[in-house]
CSV table of C-alpha atoms in Angstrom, one decimal:
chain,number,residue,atom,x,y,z
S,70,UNK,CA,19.7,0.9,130.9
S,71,UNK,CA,21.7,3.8,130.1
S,72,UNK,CA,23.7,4.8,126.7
S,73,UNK,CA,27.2,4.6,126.8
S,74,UNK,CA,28.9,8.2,126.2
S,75,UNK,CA,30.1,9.1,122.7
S,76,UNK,CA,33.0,10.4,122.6
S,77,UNK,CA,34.7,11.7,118.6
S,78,UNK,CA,38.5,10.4,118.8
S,79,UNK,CA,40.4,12.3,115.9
S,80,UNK,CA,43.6,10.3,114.9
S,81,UNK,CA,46.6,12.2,114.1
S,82,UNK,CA,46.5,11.4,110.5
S,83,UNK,CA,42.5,12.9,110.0
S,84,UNK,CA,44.1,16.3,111.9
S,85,UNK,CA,47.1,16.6,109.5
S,86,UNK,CA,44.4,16.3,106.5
S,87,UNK,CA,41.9,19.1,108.6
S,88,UNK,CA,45.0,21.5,109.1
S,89,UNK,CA,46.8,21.2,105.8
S,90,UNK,CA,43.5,23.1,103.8
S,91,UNK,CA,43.6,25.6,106.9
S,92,UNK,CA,47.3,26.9,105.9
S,93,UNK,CA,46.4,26.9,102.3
S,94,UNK,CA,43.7,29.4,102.9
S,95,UNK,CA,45.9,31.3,105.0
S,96,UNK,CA,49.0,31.5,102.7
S,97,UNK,CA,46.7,32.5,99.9
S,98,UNK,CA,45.6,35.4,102.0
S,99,UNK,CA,48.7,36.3,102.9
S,100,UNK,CA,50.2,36.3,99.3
S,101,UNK,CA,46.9,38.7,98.1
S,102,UNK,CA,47.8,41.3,100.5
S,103,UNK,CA,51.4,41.2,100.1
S,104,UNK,CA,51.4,43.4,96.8
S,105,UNK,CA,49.2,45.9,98.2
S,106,UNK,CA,51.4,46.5,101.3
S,107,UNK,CA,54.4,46.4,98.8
S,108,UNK,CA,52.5,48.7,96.7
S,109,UNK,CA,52.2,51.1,99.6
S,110,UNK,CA,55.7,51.2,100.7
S,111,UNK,CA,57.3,52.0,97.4
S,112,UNK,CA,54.9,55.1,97.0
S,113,UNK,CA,56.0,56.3,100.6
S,114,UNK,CA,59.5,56.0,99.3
S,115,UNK,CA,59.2,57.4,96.1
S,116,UNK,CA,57.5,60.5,97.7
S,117,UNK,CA,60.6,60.7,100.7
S,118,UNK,CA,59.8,61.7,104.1
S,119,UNK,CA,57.1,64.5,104.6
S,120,UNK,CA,56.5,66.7,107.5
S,121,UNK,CA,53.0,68.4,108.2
S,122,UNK,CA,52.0,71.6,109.7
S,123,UNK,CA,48.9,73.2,111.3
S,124,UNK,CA,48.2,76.2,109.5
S,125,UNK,CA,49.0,78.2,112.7
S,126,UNK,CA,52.2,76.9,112.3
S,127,UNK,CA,53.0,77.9,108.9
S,128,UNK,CA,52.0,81.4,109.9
S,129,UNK,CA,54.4,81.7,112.5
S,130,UNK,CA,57.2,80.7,110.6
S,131,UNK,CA,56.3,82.9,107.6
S,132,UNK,CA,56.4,79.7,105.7
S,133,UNK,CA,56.8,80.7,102.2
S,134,UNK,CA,57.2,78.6,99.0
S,135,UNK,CA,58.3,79.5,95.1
S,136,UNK,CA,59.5,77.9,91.9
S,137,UNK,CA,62.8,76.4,90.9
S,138,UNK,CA,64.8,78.7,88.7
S,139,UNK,CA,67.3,79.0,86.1
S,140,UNK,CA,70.3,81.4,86.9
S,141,UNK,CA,73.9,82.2,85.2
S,142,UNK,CA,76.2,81.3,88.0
S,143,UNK,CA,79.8,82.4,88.0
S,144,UNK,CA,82.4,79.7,89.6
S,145,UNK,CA,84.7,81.7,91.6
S,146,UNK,CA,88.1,81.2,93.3
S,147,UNK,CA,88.5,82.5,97.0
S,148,UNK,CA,91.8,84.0,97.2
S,149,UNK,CA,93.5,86.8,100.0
S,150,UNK,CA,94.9,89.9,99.1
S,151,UNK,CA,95.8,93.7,100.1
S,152,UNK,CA,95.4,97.1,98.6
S,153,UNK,CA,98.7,98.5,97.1
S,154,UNK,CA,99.9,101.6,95.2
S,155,UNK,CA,102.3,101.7,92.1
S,156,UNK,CA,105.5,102.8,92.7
S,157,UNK,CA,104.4,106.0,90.6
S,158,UNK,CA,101.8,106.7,92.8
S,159,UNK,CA,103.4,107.2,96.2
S,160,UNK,CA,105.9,110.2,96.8
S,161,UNK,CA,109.2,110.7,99.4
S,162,UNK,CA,109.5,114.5,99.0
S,163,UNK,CA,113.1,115.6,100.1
S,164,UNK,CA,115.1,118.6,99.5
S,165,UNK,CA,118.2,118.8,97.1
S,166,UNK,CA,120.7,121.1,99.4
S,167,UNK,CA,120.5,121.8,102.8
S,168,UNK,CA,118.8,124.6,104.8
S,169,UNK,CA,116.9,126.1,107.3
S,170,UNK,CA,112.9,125.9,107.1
S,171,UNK,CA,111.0,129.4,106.9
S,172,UNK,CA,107.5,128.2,105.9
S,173,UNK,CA,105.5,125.5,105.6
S,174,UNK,CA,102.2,126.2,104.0
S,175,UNK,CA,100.3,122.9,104.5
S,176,UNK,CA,99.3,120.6,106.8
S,177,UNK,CA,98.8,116.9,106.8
S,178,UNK,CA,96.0,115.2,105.2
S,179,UNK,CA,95.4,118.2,103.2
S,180,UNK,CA,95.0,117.3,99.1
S,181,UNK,CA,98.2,118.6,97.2
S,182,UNK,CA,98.7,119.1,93.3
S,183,UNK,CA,101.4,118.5,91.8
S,184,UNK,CA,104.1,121.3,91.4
S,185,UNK,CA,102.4,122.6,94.3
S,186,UNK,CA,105.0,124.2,97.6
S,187,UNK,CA,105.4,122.3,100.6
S,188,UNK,CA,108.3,123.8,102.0
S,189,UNK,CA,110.3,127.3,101.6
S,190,UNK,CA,113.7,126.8,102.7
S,191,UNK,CA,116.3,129.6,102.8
S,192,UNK,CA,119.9,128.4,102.2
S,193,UNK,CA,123.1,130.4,101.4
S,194,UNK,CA,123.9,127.5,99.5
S,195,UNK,CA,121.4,128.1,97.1
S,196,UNK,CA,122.3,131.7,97.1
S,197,UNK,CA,125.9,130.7,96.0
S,198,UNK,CA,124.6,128.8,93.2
S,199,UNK,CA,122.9,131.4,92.0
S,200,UNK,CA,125.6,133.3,92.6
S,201,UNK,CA,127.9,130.7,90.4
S,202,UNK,CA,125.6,130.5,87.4
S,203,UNK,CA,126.1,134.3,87.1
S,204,UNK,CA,129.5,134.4,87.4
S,205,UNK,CA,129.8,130.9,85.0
S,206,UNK,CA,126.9,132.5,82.4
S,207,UNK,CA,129.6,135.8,82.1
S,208,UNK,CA,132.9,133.7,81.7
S,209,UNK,CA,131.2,131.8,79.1
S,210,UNK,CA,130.2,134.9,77.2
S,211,UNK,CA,134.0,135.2,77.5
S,212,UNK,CA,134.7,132.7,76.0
S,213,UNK,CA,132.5,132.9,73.4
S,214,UNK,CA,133.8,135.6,72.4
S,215,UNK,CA,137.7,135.0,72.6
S,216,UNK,CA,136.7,131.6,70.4
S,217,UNK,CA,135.2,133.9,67.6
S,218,UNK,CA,138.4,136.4,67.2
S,219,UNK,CA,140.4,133.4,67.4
S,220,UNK,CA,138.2,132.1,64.7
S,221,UNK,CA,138.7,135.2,62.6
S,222,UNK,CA,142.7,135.0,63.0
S,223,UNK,CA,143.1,131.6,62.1
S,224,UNK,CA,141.2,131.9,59.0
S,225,UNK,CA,144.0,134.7,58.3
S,226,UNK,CA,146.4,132.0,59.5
S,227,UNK,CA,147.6,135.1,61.8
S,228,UNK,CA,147.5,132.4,65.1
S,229,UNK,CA,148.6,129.3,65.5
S,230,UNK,CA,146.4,125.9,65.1
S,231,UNK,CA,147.2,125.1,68.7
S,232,UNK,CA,145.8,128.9,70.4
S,233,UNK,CA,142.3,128.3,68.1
S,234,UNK,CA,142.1,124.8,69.8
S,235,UNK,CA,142.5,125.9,73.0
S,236,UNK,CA,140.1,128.8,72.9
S,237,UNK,CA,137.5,126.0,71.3
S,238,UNK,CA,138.2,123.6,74.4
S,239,UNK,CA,137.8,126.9,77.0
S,240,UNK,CA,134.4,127.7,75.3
S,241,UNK,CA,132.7,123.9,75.7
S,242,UNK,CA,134.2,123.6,79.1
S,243,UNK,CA,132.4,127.0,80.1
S,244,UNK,CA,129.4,126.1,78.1
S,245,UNK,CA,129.3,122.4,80.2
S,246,UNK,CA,129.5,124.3,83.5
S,247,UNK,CA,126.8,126.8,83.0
S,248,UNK,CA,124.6,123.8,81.6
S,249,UNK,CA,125.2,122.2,84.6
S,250,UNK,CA,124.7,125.2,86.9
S,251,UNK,CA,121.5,125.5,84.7
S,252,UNK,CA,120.0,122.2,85.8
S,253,UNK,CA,120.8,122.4,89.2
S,254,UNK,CA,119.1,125.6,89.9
S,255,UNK,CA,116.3,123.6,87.5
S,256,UNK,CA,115.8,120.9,89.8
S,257,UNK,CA,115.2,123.8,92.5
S,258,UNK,CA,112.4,125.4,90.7
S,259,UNK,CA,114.2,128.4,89.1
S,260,UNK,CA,113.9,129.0,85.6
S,261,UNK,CA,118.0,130.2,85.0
S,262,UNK,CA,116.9,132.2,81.6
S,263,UNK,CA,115.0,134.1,83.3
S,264,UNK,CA,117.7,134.9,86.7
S,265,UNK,CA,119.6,138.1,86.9
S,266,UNK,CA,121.9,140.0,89.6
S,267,UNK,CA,118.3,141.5,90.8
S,268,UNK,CA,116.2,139.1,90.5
S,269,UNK,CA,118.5,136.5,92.9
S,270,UNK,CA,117.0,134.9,95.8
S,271,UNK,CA,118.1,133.6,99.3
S,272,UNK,CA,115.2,130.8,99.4
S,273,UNK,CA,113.7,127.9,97.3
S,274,UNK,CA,110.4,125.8,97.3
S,275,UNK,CA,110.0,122.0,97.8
S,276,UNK,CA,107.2,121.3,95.5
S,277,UNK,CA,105.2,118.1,95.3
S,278,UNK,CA,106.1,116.0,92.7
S,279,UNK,CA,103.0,114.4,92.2
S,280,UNK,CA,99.4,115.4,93.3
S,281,UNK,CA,97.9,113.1,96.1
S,282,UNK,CA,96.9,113.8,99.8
S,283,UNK,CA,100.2,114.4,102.3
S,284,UNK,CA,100.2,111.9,105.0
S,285,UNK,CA,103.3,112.6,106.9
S,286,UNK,CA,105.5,115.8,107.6
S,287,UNK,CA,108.8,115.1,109.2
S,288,UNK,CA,110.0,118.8,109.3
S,289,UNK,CA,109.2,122.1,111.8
S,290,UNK,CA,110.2,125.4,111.6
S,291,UNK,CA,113.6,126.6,111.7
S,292,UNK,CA,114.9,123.4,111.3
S,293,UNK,CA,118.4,123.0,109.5
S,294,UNK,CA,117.4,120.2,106.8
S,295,UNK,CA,120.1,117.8,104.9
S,296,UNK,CA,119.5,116.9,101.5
S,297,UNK,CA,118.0,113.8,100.1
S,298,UNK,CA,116.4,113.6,103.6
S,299,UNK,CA,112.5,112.4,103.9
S,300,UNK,CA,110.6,115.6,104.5
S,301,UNK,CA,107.0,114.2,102.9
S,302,UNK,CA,104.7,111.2,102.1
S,303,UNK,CA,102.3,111.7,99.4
S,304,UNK,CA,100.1,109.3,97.9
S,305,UNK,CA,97.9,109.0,95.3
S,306,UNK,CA,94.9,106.6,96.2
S,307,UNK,CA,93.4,107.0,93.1
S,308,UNK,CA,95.7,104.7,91.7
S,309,UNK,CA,95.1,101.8,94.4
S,310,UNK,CA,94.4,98.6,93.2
S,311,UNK,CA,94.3,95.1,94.6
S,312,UNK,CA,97.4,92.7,94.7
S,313,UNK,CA,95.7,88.7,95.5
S,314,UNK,CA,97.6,85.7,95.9
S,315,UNK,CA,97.4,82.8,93.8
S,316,UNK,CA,98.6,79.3,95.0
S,317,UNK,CA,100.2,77.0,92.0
S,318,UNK,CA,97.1,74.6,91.9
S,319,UNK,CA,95.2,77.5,90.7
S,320,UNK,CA,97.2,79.7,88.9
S,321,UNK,CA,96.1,78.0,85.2
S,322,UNK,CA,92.3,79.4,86.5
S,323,UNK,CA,93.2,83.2,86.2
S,324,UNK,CA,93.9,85.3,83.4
S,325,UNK,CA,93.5,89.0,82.4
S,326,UNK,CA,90.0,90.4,82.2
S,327,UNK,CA,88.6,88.1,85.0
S,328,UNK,CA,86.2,90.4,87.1
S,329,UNK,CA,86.7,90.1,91.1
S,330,UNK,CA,84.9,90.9,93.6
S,331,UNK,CA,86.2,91.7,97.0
S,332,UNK,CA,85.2,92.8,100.7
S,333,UNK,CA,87.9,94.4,103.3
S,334,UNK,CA,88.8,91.9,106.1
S,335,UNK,CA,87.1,94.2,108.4
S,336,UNK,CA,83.8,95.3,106.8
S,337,UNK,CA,82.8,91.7,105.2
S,338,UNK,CA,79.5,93.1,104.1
S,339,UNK,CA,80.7,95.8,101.9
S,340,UNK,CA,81.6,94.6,98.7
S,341,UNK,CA,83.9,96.2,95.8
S,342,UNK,CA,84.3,95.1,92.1
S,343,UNK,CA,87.7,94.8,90.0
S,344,UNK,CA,89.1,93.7,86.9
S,345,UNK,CA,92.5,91.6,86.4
S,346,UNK,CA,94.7,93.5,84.5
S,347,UNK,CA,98.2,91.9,85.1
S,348,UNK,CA,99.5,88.1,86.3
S,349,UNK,CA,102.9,87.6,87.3
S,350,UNK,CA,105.4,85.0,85.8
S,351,UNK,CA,107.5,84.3,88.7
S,352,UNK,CA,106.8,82.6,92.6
S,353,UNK,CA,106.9,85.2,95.0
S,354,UNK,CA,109.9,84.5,97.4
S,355,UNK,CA,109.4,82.0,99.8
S,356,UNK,CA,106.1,80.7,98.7
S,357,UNK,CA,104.8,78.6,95.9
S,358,UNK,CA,102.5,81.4,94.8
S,359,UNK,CA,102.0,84.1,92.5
S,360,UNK,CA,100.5,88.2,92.6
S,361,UNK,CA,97.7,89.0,90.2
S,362,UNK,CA,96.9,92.3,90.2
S,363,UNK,CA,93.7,93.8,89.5
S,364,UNK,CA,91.9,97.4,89.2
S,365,UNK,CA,89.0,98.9,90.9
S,366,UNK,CA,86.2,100.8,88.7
S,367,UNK,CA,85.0,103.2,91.7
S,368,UNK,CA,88.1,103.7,94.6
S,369,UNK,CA,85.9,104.6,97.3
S,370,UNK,CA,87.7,107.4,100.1
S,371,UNK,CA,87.7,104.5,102.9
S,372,UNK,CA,90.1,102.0,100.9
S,373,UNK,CA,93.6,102.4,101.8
S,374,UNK,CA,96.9,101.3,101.2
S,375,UNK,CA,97.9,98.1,102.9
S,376,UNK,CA,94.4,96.8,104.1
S,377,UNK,CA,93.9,93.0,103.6
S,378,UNK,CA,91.2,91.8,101.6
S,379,UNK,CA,89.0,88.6,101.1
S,380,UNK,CA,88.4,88.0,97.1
S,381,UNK,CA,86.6,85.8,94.6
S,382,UNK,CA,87.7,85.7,90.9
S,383,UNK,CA,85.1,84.9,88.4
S,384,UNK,CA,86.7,81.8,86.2
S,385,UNK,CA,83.6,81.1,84.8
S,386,UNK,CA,79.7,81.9,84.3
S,387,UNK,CA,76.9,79.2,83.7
S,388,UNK,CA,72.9,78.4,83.7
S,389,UNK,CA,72.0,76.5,86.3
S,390,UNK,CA,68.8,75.0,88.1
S,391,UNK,CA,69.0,76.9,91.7
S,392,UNK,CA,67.4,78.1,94.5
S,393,UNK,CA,67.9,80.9,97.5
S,394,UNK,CA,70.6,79.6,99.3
S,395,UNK,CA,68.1,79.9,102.6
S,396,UNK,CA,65.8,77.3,100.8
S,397,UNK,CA,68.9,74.8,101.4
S,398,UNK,CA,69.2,73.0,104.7
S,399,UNK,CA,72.4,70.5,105.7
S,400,UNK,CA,72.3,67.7,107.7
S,401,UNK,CA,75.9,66.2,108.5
S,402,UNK,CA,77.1,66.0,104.7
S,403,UNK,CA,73.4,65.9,102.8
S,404,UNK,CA,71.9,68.8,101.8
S,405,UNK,CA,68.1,68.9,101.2
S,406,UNK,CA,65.2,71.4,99.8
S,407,UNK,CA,61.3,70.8,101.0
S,408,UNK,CA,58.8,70.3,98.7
S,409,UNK,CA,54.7,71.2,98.8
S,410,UNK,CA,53.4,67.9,98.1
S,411,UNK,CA,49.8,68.5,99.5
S,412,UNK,CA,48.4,72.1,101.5
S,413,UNK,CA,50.7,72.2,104.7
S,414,UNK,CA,52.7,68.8,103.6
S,415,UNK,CA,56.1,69.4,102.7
S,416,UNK,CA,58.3,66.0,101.6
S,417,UNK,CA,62.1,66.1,101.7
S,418,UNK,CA,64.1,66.1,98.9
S,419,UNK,CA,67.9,65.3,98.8
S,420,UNK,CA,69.7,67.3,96.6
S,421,UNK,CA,73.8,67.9,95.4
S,422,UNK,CA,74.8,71.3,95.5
S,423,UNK,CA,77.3,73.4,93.0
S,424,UNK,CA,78.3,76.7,93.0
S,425,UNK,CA,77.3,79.6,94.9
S,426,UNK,CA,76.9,83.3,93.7
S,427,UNK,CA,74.9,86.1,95.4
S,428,UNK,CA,72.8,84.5,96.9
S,429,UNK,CA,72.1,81.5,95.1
S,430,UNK,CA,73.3,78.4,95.4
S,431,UNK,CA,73.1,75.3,91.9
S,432,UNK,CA,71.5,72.3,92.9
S,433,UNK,CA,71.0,68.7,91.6
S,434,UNK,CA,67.6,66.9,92.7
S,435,UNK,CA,68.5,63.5,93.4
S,436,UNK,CA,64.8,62.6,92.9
S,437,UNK,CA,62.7,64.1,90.0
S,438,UNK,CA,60.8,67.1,90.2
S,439,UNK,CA,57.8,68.4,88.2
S,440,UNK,CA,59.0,71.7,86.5
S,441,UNK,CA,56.1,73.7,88.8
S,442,UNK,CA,57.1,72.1,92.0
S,443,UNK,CA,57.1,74.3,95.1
S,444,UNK,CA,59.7,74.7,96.8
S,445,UNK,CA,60.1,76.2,100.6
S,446,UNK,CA,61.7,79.5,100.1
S,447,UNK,CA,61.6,80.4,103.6
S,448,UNK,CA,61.1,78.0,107.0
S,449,UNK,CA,63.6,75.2,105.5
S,450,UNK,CA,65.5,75.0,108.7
S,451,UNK,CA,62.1,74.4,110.9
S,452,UNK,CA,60.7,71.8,108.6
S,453,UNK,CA,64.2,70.1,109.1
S,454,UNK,CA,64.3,70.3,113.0
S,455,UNK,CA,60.4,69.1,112.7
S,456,UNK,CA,61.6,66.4,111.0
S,457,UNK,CA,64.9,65.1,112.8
S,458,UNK,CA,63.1,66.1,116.6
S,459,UNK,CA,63.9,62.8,118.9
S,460,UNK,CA,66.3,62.0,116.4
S,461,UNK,CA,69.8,60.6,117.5
C-alpha cells in the first residue's frame, strides 16, 4: 500500500513571522554601511573635483606648479586721457610790422633755442622807425636843454611861471615818445642805446621766443608778410604731460601725488609712469567730469601732443595672498585655481578675486589651503577644459 505524499503547507501568518527577521537583518546591514558611504562622500567634497594626468601629459603642457604668495597690490582707477602742452610751452611766432621775407635760416622739425632767428625780413617800415627814434632821441636833447635855461631864468624870476611850465611839459612829452620809439624797436631785437645814423638797418629778425622743435612754417621767400600774422609753431615737448578725465563717482579717489601709469591708445604694451600734480575744481563743460593733470618723469621722443591715452591711478597699495594671473581660470562668473593634491592630481578650488597689478591678480580661497599648497602656475586653462570636456 503506498504512502500518501507529504506536502509542507506554510500559512500566511508562519510567512509573515519567517520574513519579518529577514528585513531586520537587512536594515541592520543597510544602516552599517550607510556611514561609510556618507563618510566617503563628504571627503570627495571636501577635496572638490580633481582632474588627473598621464605624465606625458603634463610634459606637453609644460605643466608647472608654485606656492601662494604675498604681494603689495595697488587698487587702481582706469580712466582716458590725452597728452597736452601748457600754454607756456607751445609758441605762434609772428612778426610785429610788415615786410618782405629775405631769409629763412631753418627748416621744419629742426630744434630751435630760444632767442634764436627764424626769419630776416627787410621792411622800410622798420627803417622809418629807426629813422623816427633818431630824429625823436635829438628833439629830446632839445628839449632837455631849452627846460634847463628855462630852469636857470626862472630861478632869476627873468621868465614867466607859464614859459618854465611849458618847456617842462615839451621835455616829458619828447621823453615819452622816444621811450616809446625805444620799446618798439626793442620788441624787434635792436638794442636803441646802442643805434646811430651808421649803424641803421633796413632788416629785422623774427626770433623764437621759446626753445622747442618748429613744426610748421607758413612763410616763403619774398613774400610780403602782415603783422601779427602766424609765421611759426614751436613746441616744447618737454613740458608734455598728461590731462585724464575723472567722472564724479570717482573724483573723491584722486588727489595730488597719486602715481599713474599709462599706455598710448595705439601701442598698449608700452607703458609710461606719472605723478598727479594738479585736480581741477570745476566740471568740464558739458560733462559731469573733471581734468587731473599729471607729469611724466622720462618724456620719451615718440609722445606727442594730442595722442589719447589709456591710464590707471594708483588710490591705494596693499598685501595680499595672490597668484600669476595665468594661474586663474573663469568659468561663466567663477574663477578657480588648481591644486597638487597627489603626483599628477590636481583638485579644483574656487576662489574670489580682488585687484589686479602687473601681473598678479588677489584672491580669496573659498576652501582652506595648507600654507605649502601647490598651485598650477602654468596649464590652468587645460586642467579646466579636462575637466568641463562633455560638459553642457
Amino acid at each position: 500500500m503506498s504512502r500518501p505524499d507529504m506536502k509542507t503547507h506554510i500559512t500566511p501568518k508562519q510567512a509573515a513571522v519567517l520574513f519579518i527577521p529577514f528585513m531586520i537583518l537587512l536594515l541592520l546591514a543597510s544602516c552599517n554601511r550607510t556611514p561609510v558611504a556618507a563618510e566617503e562622500a563628504a571627503t570627495e567634497n571636501a577635496h572638490g573635483p580633481e582632474v588627473e594626468l598621464t605624465p606625458e601629459q603634463a610634459k606637453a603642457i609644460a605643466l608647472s606648479t608654485g606656492p601662494l604668495e604675498h604681494r603689495d597690490l595697488r587698487s587702481t582707477l582706469k580712466v582716458n586721457g590725452r597728452l597736452t602742452l601748457p600754454p607756456q610751452n607751445e609758441a605762434q611766432v609772428s612778426a610785429l610790422i610788415g615786410g618782405i621775407v629775405s631769409r629763412i635760416p631753418v627748416r621744419e622739425g629742426e630744434a630751435v633755442g630760444q632767442g634764436q632767428v627764424l626769419l630776416e625780413v627787410a621792411s622800410t617800415e622798420f627803417l622809418q622807425l629807426q629813422q623816427d627814434y633818431l630824429e625823436a632821441s635829438a628833439d629830446l636833447d632839445l628839449k632837455r636843454a631849452n627846460m634847463e635855461r628855462q630852469r636857470a631864468l626862472r630861478t632869476e624870476n627873468i621868465n614867466a611861471q607859464r614859459t618854465f611850465q611849458e618847456a617842462e611839459a615839451a621835455l616829458r612829452s619828447a621823453e615819452a615818445r622816444q621811450k616809446g620809439m625805444a620799446e618798439k624797436l626793442g620788441l624787434l631785437g635792436t638794442d636803441a642805446r646802442q643805434l646811430t645814423p651808421g649803424t641803421m638797418r633796413t632788416s629785422f629778425f623774427v626770433k623764437a621766443p621759446i626753445a622747442g622743435s618748429l613744426h610748421h612754417i607758413s612763410v616763403t621767400m619774398g613774400q610780403y608778410i602782415e603783422p601779427n600774422k602766424p609765421l611759426f609753431s614751436i613746441t616744447d615737448n618737454k613740458a608734455l604731460h598728461i590731462d585724464l578725465t575723472v567722472f564724479e563717482q570717482d573724483i573723491s579717489k584722486v588727489h595730488v601725488g597719486q602715481k599713474v601709469t599709462f599706455s598710448i591708445a595705439k601701442d598698449p604694451h608700452g607703458t609710461h609712469e606719472a605723478e598727479i600734480f594738479g585736480v581741477n575744481k570745476a566740471f568740464e563743460p558739458g560733462q559731469q567730469a573733471i581734468l587731473v593733470h599729471a607729469r611724466m618723469s622720462n618724456v620719451q621722443d615718440q609722445l606727442l601732443p594730442g595722442m589719447f591715452i589709456d591710464a590707471r591711478i594708483q588710490t591705494s597699495s596693499d598685501s595680499a595672498l595672490c597668484l600669476p594671473e595665468r594661474a586663474i581660470v573663469g568659468n561663466g562668473d567663477d574663477h578657480y585655481i588648481y591644486v597638487e593634491h597627489e603626483p599628477n592630481t590636481f583638485r579644483q578650488v574656487q576662489v574670489a578675486i580682488g585687484a589686479t597689478d602687473q601681473g598678479y591678480t588677489e584672491i580669496k580661497p573659498l576652501d582652506l589651503l595648507a600654507p605649502d599648497a601647490k598651485v598650477v602656475m602654468n596649464g590652468a586653462y587645460y586642467l579646466l577644459s579636462q575637466m568641463t570636456k562633455g560638459s553642457g
